[in-house]
Coordinates of C-alpha atoms in Angstrom, one line a residue:
Chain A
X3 CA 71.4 87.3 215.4
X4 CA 67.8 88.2 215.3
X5 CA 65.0 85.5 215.5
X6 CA 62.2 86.2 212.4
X7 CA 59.3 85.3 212.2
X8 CA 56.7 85.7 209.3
X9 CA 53.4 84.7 208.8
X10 CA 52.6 83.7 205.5
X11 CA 50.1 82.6 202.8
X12 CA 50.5 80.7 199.5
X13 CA 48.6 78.3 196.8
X14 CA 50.3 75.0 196.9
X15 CA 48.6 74.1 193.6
X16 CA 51.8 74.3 191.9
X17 CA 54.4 73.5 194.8
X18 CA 55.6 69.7 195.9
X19 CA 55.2 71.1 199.3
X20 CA 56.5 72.9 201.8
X21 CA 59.7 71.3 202.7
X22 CA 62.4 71.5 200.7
X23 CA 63.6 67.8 199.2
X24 CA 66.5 66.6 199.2
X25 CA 66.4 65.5 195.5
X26 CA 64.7 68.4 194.0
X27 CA 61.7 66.5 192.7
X28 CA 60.0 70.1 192.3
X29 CA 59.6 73.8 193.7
X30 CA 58.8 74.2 197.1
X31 CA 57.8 77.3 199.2
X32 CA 60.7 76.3 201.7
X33 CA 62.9 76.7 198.8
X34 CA 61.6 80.2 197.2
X35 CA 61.4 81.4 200.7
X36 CA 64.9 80.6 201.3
X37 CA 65.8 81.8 197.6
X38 CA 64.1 85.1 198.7
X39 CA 65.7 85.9 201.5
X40 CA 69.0 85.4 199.9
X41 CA 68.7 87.7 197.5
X42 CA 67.0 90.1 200.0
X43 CA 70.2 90.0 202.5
X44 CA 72.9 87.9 200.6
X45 CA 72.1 84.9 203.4
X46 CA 71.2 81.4 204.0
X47 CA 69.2 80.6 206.6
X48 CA 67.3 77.6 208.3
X49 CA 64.0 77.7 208.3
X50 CA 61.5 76.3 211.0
X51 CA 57.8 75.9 210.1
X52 CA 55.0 75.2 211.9
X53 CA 53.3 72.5 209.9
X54 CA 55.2 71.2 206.6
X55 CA 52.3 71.4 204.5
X56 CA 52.2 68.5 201.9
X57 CA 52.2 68.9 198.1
X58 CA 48.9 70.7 196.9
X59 CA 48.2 72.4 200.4
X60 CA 47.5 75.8 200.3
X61 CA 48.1 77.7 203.7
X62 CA 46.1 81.0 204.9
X63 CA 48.5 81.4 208.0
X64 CA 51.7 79.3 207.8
X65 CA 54.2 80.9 210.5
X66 CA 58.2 80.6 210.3
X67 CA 61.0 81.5 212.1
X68 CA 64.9 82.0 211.4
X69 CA 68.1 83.2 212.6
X70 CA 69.3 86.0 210.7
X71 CA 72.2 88.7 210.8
X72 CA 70.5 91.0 208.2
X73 CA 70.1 94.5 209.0
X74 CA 66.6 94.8 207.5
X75 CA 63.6 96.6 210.0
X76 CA 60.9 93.7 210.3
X77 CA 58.1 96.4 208.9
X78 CA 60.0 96.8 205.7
X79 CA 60.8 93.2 205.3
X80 CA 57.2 91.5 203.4
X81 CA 57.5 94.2 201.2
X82 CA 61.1 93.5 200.3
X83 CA 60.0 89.6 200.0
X84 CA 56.8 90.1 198.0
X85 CA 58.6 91.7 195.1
X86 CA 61.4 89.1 194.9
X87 CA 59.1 85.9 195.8
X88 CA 56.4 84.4 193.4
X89 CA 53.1 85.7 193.4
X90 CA 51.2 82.2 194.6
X91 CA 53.3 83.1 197.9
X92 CA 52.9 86.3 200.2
X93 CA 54.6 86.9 203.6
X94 CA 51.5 89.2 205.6
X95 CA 53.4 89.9 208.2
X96 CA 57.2 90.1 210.1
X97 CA 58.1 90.2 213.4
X98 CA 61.1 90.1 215.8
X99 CA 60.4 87.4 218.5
X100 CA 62.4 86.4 221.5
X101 CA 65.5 83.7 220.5
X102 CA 63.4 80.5 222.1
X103 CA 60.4 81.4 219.7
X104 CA 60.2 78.2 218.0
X105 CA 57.4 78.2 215.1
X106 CA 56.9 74.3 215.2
X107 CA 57.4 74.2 219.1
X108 CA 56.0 77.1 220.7
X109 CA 52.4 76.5 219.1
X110 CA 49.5 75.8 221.5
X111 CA 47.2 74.9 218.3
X112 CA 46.7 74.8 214.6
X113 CA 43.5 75.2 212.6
X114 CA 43.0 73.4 209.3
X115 CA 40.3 74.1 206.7
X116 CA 38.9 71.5 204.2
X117 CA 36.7 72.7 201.8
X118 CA 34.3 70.6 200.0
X119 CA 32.4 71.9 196.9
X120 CA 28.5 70.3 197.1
X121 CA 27.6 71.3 193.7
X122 CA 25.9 69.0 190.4
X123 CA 28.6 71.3 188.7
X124 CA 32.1 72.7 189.7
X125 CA 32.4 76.2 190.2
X126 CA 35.4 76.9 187.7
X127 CA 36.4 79.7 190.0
X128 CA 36.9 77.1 193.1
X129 CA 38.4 74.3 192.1
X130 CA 41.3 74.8 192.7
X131 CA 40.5 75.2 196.4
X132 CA 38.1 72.9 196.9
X133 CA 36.8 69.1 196.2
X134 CA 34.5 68.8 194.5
X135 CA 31.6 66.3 195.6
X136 CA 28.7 66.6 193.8
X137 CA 26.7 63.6 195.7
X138 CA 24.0 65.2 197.9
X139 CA 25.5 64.6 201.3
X140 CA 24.2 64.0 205.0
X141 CA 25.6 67.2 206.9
X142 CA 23.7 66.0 210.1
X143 CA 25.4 62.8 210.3
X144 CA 28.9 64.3 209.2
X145 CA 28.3 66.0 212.2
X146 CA 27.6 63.7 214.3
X147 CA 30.8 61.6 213.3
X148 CA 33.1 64.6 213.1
X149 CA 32.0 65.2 216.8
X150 CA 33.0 61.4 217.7
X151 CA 36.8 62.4 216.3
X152 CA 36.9 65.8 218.9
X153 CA 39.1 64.7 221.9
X154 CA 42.8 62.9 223.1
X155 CA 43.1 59.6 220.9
X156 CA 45.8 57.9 219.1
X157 CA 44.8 58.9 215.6
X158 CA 46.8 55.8 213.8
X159 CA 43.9 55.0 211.5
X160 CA 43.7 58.5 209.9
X161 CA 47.5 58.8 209.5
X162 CA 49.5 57.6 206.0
X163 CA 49.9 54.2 206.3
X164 CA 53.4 53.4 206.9
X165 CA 54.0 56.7 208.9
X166 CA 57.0 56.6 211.4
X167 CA 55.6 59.3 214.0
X168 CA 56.7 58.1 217.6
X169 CA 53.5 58.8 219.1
X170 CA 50.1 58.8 217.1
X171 CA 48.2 61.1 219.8
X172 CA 46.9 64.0 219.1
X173 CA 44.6 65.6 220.6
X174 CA 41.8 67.3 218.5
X175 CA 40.2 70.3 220.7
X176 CA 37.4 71.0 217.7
X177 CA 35.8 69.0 214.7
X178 CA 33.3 70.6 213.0
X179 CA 31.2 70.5 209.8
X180 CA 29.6 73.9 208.8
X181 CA 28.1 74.8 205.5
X182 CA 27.4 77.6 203.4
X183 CA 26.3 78.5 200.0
X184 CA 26.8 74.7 198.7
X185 CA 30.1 74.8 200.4
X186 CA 31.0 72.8 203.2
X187 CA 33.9 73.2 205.2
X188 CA 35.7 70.7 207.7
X189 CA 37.3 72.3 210.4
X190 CA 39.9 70.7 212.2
X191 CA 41.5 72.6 215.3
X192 CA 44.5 70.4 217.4
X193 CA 47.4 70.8 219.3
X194 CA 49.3 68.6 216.4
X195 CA 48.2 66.4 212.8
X196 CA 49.5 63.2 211.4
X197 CA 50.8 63.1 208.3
X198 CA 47.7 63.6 205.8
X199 CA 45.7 63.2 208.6
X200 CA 43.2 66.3 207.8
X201 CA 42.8 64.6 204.6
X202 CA 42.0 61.5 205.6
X203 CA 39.1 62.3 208.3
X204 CA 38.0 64.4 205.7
X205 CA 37.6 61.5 203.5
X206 CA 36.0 59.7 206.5
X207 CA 33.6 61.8 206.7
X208 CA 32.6 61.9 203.0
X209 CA 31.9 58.5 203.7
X210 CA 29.3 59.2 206.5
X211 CA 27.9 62.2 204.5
X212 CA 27.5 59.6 201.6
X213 CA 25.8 56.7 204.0
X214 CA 28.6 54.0 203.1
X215 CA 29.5 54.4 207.0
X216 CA 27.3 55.7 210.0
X217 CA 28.6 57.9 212.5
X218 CA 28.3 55.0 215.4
X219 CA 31.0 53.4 213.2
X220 CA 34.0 55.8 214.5
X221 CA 34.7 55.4 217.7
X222 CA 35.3 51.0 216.6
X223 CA 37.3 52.6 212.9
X224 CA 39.4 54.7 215.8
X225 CA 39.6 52.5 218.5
X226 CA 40.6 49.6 215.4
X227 CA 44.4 51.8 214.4
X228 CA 43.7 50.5 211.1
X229 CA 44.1 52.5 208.1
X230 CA 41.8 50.8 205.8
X231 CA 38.9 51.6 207.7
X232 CA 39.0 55.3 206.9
X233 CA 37.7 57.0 204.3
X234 CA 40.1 58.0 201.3
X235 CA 43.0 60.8 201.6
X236 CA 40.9 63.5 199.6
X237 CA 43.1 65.5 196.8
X238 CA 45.3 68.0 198.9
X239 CA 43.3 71.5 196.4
X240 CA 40.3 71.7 199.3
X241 CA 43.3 71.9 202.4
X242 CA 44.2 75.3 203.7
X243 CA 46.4 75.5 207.1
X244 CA 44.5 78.8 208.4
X245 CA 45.8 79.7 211.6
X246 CA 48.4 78.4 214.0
X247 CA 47.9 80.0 217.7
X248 CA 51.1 81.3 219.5
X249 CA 49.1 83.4 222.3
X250 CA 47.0 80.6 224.0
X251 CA 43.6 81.3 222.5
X252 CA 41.1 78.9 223.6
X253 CA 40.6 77.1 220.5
X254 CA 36.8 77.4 220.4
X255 CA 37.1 81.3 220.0
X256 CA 37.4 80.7 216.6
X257 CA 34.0 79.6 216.3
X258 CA 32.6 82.3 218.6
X259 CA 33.7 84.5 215.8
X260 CA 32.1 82.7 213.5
X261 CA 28.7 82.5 215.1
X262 CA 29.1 86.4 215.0
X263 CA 29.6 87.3 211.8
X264 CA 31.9 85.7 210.0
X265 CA 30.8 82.4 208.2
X266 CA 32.7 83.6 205.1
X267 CA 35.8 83.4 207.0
X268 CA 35.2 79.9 206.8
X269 CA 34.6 78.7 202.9
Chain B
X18 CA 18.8 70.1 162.6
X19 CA 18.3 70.6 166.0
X20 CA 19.1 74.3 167.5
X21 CA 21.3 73.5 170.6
X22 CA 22.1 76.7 173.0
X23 CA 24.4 75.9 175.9
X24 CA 25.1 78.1 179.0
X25 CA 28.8 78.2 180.3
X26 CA 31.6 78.8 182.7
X27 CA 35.1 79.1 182.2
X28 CA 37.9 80.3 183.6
X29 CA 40.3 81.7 181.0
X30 CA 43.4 81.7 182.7
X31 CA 45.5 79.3 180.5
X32 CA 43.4 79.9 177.4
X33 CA 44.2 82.0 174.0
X34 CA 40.4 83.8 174.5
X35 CA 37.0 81.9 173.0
X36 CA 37.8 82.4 169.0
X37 CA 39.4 79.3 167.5
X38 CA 42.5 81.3 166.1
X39 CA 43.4 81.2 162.1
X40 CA 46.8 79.9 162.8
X41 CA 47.1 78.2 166.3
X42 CA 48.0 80.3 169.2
X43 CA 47.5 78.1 172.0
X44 CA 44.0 76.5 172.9
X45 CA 41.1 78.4 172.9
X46 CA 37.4 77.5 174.6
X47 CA 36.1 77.4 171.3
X48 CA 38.4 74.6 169.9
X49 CA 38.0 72.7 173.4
X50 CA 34.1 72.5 172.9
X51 CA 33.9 71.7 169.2
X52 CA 36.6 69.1 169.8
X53 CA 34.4 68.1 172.9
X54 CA 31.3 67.7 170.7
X55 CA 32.6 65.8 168.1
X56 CA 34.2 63.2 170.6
X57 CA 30.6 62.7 171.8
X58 CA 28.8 63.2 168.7
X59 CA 31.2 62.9 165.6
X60 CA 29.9 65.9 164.1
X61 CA 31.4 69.1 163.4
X62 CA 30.0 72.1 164.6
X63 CA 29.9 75.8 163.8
X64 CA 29.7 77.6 167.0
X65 CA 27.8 80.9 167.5
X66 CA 28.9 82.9 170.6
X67 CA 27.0 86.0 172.3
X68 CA 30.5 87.4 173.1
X69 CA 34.2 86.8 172.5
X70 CA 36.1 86.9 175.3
X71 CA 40.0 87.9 174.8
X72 CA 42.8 85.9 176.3
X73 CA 42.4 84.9 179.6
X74 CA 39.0 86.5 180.2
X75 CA 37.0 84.3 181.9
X76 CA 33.0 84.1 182.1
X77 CA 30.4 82.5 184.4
X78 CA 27.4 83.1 181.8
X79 CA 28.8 82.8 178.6
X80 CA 26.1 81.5 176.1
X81 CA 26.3 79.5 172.7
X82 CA 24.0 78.4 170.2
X83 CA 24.6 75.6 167.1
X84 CA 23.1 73.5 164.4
X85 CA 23.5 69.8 165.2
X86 CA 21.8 66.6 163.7
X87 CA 22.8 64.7 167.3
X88 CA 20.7 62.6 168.8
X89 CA 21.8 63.8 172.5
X90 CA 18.6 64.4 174.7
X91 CA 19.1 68.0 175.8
X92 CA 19.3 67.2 179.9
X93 CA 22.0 64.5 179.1
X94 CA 24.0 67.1 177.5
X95 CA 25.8 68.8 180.2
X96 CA 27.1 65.6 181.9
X97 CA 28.2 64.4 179.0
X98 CA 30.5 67.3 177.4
X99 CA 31.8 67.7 181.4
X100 CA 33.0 64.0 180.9
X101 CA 35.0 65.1 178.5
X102 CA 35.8 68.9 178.4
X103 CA 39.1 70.1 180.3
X104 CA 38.2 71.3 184.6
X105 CA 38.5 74.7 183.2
X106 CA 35.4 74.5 180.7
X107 CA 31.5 73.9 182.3
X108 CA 28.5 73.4 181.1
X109 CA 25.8 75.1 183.5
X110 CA 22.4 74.3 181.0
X111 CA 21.7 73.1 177.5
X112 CA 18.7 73.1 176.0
X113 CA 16.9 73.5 172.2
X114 CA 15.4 77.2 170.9
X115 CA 13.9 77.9 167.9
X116 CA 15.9 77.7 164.4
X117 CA 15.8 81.6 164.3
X118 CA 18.3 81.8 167.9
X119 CA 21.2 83.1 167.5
X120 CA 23.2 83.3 170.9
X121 CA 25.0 87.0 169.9
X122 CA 22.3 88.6 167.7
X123 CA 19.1 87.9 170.0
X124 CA 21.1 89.3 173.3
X125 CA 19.5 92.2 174.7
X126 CA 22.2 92.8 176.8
X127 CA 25.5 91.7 178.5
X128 CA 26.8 92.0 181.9
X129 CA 30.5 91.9 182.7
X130 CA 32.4 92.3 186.2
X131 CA 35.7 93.3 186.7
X132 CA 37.3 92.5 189.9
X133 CA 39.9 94.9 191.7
X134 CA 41.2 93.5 194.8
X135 CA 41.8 96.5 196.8
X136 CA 44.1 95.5 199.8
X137 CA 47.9 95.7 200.2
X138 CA 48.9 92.2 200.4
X139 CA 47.1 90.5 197.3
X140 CA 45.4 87.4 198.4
X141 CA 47.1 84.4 196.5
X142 CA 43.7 82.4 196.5
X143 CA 42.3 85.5 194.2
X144 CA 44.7 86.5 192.1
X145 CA 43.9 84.6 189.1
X146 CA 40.5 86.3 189.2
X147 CA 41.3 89.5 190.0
X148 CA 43.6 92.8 189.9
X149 CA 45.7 93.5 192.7
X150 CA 45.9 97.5 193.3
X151 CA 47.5 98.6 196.6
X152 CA 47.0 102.1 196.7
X153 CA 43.9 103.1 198.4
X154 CA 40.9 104.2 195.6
X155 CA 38.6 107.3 195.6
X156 CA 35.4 105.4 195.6
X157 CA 33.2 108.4 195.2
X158 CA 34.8 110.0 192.3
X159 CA 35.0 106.3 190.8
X160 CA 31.2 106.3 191.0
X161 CA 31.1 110.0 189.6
X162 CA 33.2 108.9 186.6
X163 CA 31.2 105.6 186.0
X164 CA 27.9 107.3 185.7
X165 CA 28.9 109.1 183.3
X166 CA 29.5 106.5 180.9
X167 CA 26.3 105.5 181.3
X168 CA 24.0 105.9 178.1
X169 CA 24.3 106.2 174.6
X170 CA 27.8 107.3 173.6
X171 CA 30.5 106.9 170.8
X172 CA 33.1 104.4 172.8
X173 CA 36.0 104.7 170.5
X174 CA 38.4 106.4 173.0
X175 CA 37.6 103.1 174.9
X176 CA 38.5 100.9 172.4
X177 CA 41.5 98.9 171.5
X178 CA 43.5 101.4 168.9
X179 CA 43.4 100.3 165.8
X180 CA 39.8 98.2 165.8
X181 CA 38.5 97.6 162.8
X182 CA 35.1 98.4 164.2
X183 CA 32.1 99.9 161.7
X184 CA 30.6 101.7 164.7
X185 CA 32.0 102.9 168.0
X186 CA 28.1 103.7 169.2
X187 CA 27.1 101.5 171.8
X188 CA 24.5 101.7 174.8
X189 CA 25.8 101.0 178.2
X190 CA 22.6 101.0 180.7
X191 CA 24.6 100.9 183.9
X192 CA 28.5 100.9 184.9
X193 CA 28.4 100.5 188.3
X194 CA 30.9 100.5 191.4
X195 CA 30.2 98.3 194.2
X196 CA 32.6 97.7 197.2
X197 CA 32.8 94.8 200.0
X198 CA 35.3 93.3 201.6
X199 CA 38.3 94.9 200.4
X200 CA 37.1 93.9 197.1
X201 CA 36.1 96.6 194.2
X202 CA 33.8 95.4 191.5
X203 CA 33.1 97.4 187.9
X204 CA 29.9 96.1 186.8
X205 CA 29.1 97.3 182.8
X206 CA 25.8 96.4 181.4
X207 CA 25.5 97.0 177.9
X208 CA 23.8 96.1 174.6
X209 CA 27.2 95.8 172.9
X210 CA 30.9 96.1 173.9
X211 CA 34.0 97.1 171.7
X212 CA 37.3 95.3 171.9
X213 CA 38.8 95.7 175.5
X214 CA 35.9 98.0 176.3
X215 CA 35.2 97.2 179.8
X216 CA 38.9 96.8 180.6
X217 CA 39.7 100.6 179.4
X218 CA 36.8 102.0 181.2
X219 CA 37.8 100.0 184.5
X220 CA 41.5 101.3 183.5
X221 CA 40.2 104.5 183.3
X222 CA 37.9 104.4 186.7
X223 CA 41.2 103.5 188.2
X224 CA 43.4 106.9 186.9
X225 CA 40.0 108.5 188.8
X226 CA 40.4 106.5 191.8
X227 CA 44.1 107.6 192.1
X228 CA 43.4 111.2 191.3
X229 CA 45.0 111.0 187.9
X230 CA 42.0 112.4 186.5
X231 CA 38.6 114.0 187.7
X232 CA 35.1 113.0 187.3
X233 CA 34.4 116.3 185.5
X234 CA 37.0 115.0 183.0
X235 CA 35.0 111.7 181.7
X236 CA 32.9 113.6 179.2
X237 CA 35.8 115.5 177.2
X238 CA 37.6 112.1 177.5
X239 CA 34.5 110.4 175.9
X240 CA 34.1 112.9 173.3
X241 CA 38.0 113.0 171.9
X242 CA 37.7 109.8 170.6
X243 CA 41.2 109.4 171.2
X244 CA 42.2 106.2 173.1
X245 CA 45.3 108.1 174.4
X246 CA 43.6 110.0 176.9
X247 CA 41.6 106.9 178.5
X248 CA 43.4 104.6 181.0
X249 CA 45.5 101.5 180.6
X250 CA 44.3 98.3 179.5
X251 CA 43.8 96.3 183.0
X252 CA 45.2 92.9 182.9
X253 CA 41.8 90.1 181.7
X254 CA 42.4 88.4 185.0
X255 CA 39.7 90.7 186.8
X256 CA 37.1 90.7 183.8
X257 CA 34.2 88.0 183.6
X258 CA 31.5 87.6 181.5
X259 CA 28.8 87.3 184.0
X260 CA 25.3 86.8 182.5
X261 CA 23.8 87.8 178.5
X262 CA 20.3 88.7 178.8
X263 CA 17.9 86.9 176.2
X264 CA 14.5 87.6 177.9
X265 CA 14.1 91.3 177.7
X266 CA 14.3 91.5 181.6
X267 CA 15.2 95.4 182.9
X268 CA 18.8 95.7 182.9
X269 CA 18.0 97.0 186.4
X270 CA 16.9 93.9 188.0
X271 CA 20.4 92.7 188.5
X272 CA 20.6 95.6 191.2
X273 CA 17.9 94.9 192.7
X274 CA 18.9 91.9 193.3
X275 CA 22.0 93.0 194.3
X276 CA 20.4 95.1 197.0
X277 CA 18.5 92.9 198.4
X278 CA 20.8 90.0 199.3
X279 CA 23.0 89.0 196.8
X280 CA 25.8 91.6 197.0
X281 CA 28.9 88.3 197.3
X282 CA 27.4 87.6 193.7
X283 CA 29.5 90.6 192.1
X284 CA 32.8 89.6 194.2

């Protein structure tokens, strides 16, 4: 059996997420992915995925692994799944990894993107990637807050309520609020996420932008494990999962890069 | 009567084009914004638009004028027909003109863009706004062929066969190819455009890209008004109405603004 892994991309606009249910209450892009392959190489296969993105959530760099028997060479295999799978999902790359290659386990970090349109009027061309928030907002003070959320907590307060995760820390190597073009973009970079988690600092955040909070108030709304002090969980359209590193990047390279050249990258 | 003239954006995807059909097709951004109005103002109103985009064409400057007896100051009037106007429909400006406006016959010019997304793996957050084409393009000859549609010609071989058309002259001041980030854009500025125009000339610029056809060939192609020996018609996902002219500005300007800073505003 080889191990497979793909990284892949998709709009979630239309998908109830990535996982597939057990009552089918929708599509999912487990479920065309594992439709895919089977019509590729006659095969059913388990999937593993790094982050089970929720209904809405796009992703710019999911990564998944399986076991497979097929006898197709890796370079000729997103070609061969691009023109059986549905165009709101693209596998950008294959490759043959070593059997322990885990895609959930063996990441060191992900990197999630929230994009937040700052516009009077939505762009009709973004929003189905982006919130849109057309309140002027205090990017200094989002700031300010976002760095307060950077570090090892127990992130209970920004997790669904009623989540059943054993352990609610996380550590979050990089928070950070950049803008561009009337776009502004919440990165979150950490070595795991609660459930809606991105979401709901995001919605923190809005909060301190809009002055109903200050950004002295979050250390206390983390410290407090209490959902109700956070912001809302913003609609899932502005999410993207961008990159999960398997290499041991330090996480801050990412914004090396963008100082460079590469704001764009970003919204 | 007051002559109301309202600027707009809309992305086309899941519209029958602007023109209320005779018999109903599906919805169309003209029935959305009469129906709009008269929810606000409970008046029906004949709308006058500078162009009529096809069936999922979209447009970022679309302008129309009407008469209306309304009592809506003009700077309310974009909030308020948001309230109520599907995501996919925005106002940008509304104001009064003169009783003699009218938003096609007073246009100096038009602009449109078509978009070619020119990488192998499409990008699924583009898609809807663009053509995927995999195969790499000859950018050089693409400009060769575009400058020569450039003046004042008889466009029937880039019409739709079969328009009803009086007369196939029109003047196109620029058709332009600009390139950045693995994105291709056709930029047609014209005083007039014939059914499908743009999307037979970018169909066409395409065959030239591939090496279907030369550069030398564009004037005997031009002259044969024969539809047969242009290019396909490219899908309306890549074609947007970008801006109608009503000032008498130099088509022109829009490159130099173009070179000076604003080269993301054509992708």
């Amino acid at each position: 059996m080889n191990n497979i892994c793909l990284r892949l991309a998709y709009d979630g606009t239309q998908y109830h997420g990535f996982q597939s249910q057990p009552e089918e209450h929708g599509k999912t892009i487990q479920g065309e992915l594992e439709k895919a392959w089977k019509r590729l190489a006659q095969e059913e296969i388990k999937i593993v995925t790094a982050g089970r993105t929720d209904k809405g959530v796009h992703a710019a760099g999911q990564v998944i692994n399986f076991k497979s028997a097929a006898r197709i060479p890796q370079d000729k295999i997103p070609i061969a799944m691009n023109s059986v799978l549905p165009e709101e999902i693209r596998i950008l790359e294959a490759k043959l990894v070593g059997a322990e290659f885990n895609a959930r386990t063996s990441a060191y970090w992900k990197r999630y993107d929230y994009k937040i349109e700052n516009k009077r009027t939505a762009d009709v061309f973004t929003r189905l990637y982006s919130l849109h928030e057309p309140v002027p907002l205090d990017l200094n003070k989002m700031r300010q807050a976002a760095a307060r959320i950077e570090g090892k907590h127990d992130f209970k307060t920004f997790s669904a309520a009623g989540s059943n995760a054993k352990s609610f820390v996380r550590t979050v190597y990089h928070c950070k609020v950049q803008s561009s073009s009337g776009y502004i973009t919440v990165t979150c970079i950490g070595n795991g996420f609660l459930y809606n988690m991105v979401r709901i600092i995001t919605g923190t955040l809005l909060y301190v932008g809009k002055g109903k909070i200050v950004p002295e108030d979050m250390p206390g709304i983390l410290k407090s494990r209490n959902r109700a002090l956070a912001g809302k969980t913003v609609s899932p359209a502005g999410l993207v999962l961008r990159y999960i590193d398997y290499d041991g990047n330090r996480p801050s390279s990412i914004f090396e890069d963008i100082e460079s050249n590469d704001l764009e990258d970003l919204i």
